[in-house]
PDB file of C-alpha atoms in Angstrom:
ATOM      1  CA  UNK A  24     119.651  19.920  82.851  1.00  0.00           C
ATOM      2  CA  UNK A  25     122.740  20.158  80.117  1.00  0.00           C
ATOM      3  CA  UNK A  26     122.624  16.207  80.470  1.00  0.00           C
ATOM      4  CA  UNK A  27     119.423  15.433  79.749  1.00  0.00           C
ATOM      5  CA  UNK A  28     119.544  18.193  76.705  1.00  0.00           C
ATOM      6  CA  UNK A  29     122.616  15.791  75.582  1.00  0.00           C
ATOM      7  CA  UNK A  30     120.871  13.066  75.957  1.00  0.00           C
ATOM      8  CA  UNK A  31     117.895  14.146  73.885  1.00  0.00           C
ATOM      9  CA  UNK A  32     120.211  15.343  70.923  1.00  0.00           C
ATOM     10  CA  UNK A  33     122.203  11.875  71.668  1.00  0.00           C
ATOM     11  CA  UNK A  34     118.947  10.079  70.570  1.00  0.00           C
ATOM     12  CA  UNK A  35     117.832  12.318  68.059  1.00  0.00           C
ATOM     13  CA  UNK A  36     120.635  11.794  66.654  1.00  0.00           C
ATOM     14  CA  UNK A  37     120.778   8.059  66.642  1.00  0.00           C
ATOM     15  CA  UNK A  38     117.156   8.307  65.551  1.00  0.00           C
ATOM     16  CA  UNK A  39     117.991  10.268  62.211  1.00  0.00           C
ATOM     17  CA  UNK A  40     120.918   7.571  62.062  1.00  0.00           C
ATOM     18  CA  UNK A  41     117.997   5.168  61.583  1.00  0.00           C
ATOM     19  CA  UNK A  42     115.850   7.049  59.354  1.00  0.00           C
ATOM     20  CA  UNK A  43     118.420   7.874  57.146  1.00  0.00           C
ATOM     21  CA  UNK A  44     119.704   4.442  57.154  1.00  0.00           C
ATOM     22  CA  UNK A  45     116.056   2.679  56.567  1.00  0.00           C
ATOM     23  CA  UNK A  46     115.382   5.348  53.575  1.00  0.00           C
ATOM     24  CA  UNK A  47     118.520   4.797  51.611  1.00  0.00           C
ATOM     25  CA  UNK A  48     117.751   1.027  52.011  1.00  0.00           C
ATOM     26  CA  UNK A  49     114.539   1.830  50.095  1.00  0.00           C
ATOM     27  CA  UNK A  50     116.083   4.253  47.635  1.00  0.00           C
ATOM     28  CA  UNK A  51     119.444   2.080  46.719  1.00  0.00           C
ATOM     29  CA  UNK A  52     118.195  -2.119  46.985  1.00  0.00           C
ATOM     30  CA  UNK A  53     115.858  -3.739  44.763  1.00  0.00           C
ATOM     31  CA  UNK A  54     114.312  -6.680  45.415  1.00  0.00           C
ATOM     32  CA  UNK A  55     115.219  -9.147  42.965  1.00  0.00           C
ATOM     33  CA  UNK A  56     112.575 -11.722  41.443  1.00  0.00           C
ATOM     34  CA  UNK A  57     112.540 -15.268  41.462  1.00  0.00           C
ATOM     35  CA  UNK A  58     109.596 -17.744  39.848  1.00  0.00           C
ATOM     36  CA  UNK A  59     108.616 -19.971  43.050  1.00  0.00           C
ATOM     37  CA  UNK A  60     106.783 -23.413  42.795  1.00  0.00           C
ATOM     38  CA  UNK A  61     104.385 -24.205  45.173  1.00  0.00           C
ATOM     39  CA  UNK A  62     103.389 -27.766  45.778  1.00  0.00           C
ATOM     40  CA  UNK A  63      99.395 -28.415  46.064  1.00  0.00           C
ATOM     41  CA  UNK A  64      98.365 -32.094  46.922  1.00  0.00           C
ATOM     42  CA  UNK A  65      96.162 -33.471  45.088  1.00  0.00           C
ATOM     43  CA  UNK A  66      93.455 -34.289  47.415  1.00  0.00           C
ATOM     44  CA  UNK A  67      93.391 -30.511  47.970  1.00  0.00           C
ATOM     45  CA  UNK A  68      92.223 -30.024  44.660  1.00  0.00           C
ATOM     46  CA  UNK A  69      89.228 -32.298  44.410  1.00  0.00           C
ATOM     47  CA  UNK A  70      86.520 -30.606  44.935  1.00  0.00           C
ATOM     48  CA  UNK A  71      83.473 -32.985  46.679  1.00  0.00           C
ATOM     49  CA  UNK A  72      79.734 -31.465  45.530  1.00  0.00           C
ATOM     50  CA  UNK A  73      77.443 -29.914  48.118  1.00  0.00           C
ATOM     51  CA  UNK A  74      74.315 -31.554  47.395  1.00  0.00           C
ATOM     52  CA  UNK A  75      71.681 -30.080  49.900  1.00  0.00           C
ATOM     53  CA  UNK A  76      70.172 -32.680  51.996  1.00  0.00           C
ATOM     54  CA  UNK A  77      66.213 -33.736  50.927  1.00  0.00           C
ATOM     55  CA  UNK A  78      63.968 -31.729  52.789  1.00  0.00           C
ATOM     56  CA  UNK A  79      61.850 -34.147  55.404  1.00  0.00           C
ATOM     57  CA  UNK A  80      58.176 -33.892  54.856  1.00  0.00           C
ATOM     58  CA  UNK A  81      56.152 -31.941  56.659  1.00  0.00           C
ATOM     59  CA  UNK A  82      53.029 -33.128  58.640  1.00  0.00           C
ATOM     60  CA  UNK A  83      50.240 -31.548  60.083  1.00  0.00           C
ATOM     61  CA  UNK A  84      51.293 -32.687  63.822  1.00  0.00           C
ATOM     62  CA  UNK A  85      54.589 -30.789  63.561  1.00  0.00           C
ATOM     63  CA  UNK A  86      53.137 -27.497  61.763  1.00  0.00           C
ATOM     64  CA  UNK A  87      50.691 -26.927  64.809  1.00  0.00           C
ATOM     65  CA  UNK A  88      53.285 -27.663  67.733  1.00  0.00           C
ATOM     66  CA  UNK A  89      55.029 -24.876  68.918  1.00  0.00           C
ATOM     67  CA  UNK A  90      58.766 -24.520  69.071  1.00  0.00           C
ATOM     68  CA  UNK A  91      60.781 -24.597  72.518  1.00  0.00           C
ATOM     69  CA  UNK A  92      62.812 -21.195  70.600  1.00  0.00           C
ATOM     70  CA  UNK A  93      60.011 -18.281  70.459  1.00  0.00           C
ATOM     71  CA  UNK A  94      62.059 -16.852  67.795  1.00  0.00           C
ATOM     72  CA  UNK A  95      62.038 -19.810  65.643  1.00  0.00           C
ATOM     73  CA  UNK A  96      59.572 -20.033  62.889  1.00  0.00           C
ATOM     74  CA  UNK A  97      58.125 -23.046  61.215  1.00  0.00           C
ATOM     75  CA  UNK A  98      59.011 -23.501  57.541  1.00  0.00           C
ATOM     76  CA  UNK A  99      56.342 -25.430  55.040  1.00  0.00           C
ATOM     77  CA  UNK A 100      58.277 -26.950  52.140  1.00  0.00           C
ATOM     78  CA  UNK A 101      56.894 -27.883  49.504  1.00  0.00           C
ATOM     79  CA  UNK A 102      56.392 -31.871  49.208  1.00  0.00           C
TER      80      UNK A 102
END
């Protein structure tokens, strides 16, 4: 029993070690700043459009058949 009570404070100790070590860290060193460049290609920075493709017309034939999905509904645009 003593040893493992020795070993316990033997690791506490080296714990606090640690925290004390990691807290002065943050207390005593500042992080110096430095201006950073960052290449970008170019074709990264053209931007392409999104046109939306034409909608298809709509006939009667595919308004009245019913779709395989019975969740899917049948939009009418407008022509």
């Amino acid at each position: 029993m003593p040893t493992l009570i020795r070993l316990i404070f033997a690791l506490l100790f080296l714990g606090c070690l640690v925290f004390a070590g990691l807290f002065a860290l943050t207390i005593y060193v500042k992080p110096g700043e430095k201006e950073i460049t960052v290449r970008i290609p170019q074709r990264d920075l053209v931007l392409t459009p999104v046109v939306p493709r034409p909608a298809a017309p709509v006939t009667a034939a595919a308004t009245l058949q019913q779709p395989d999905d019975p969740n899917a509904r049948v939009v009418n645009t407008p022509e």
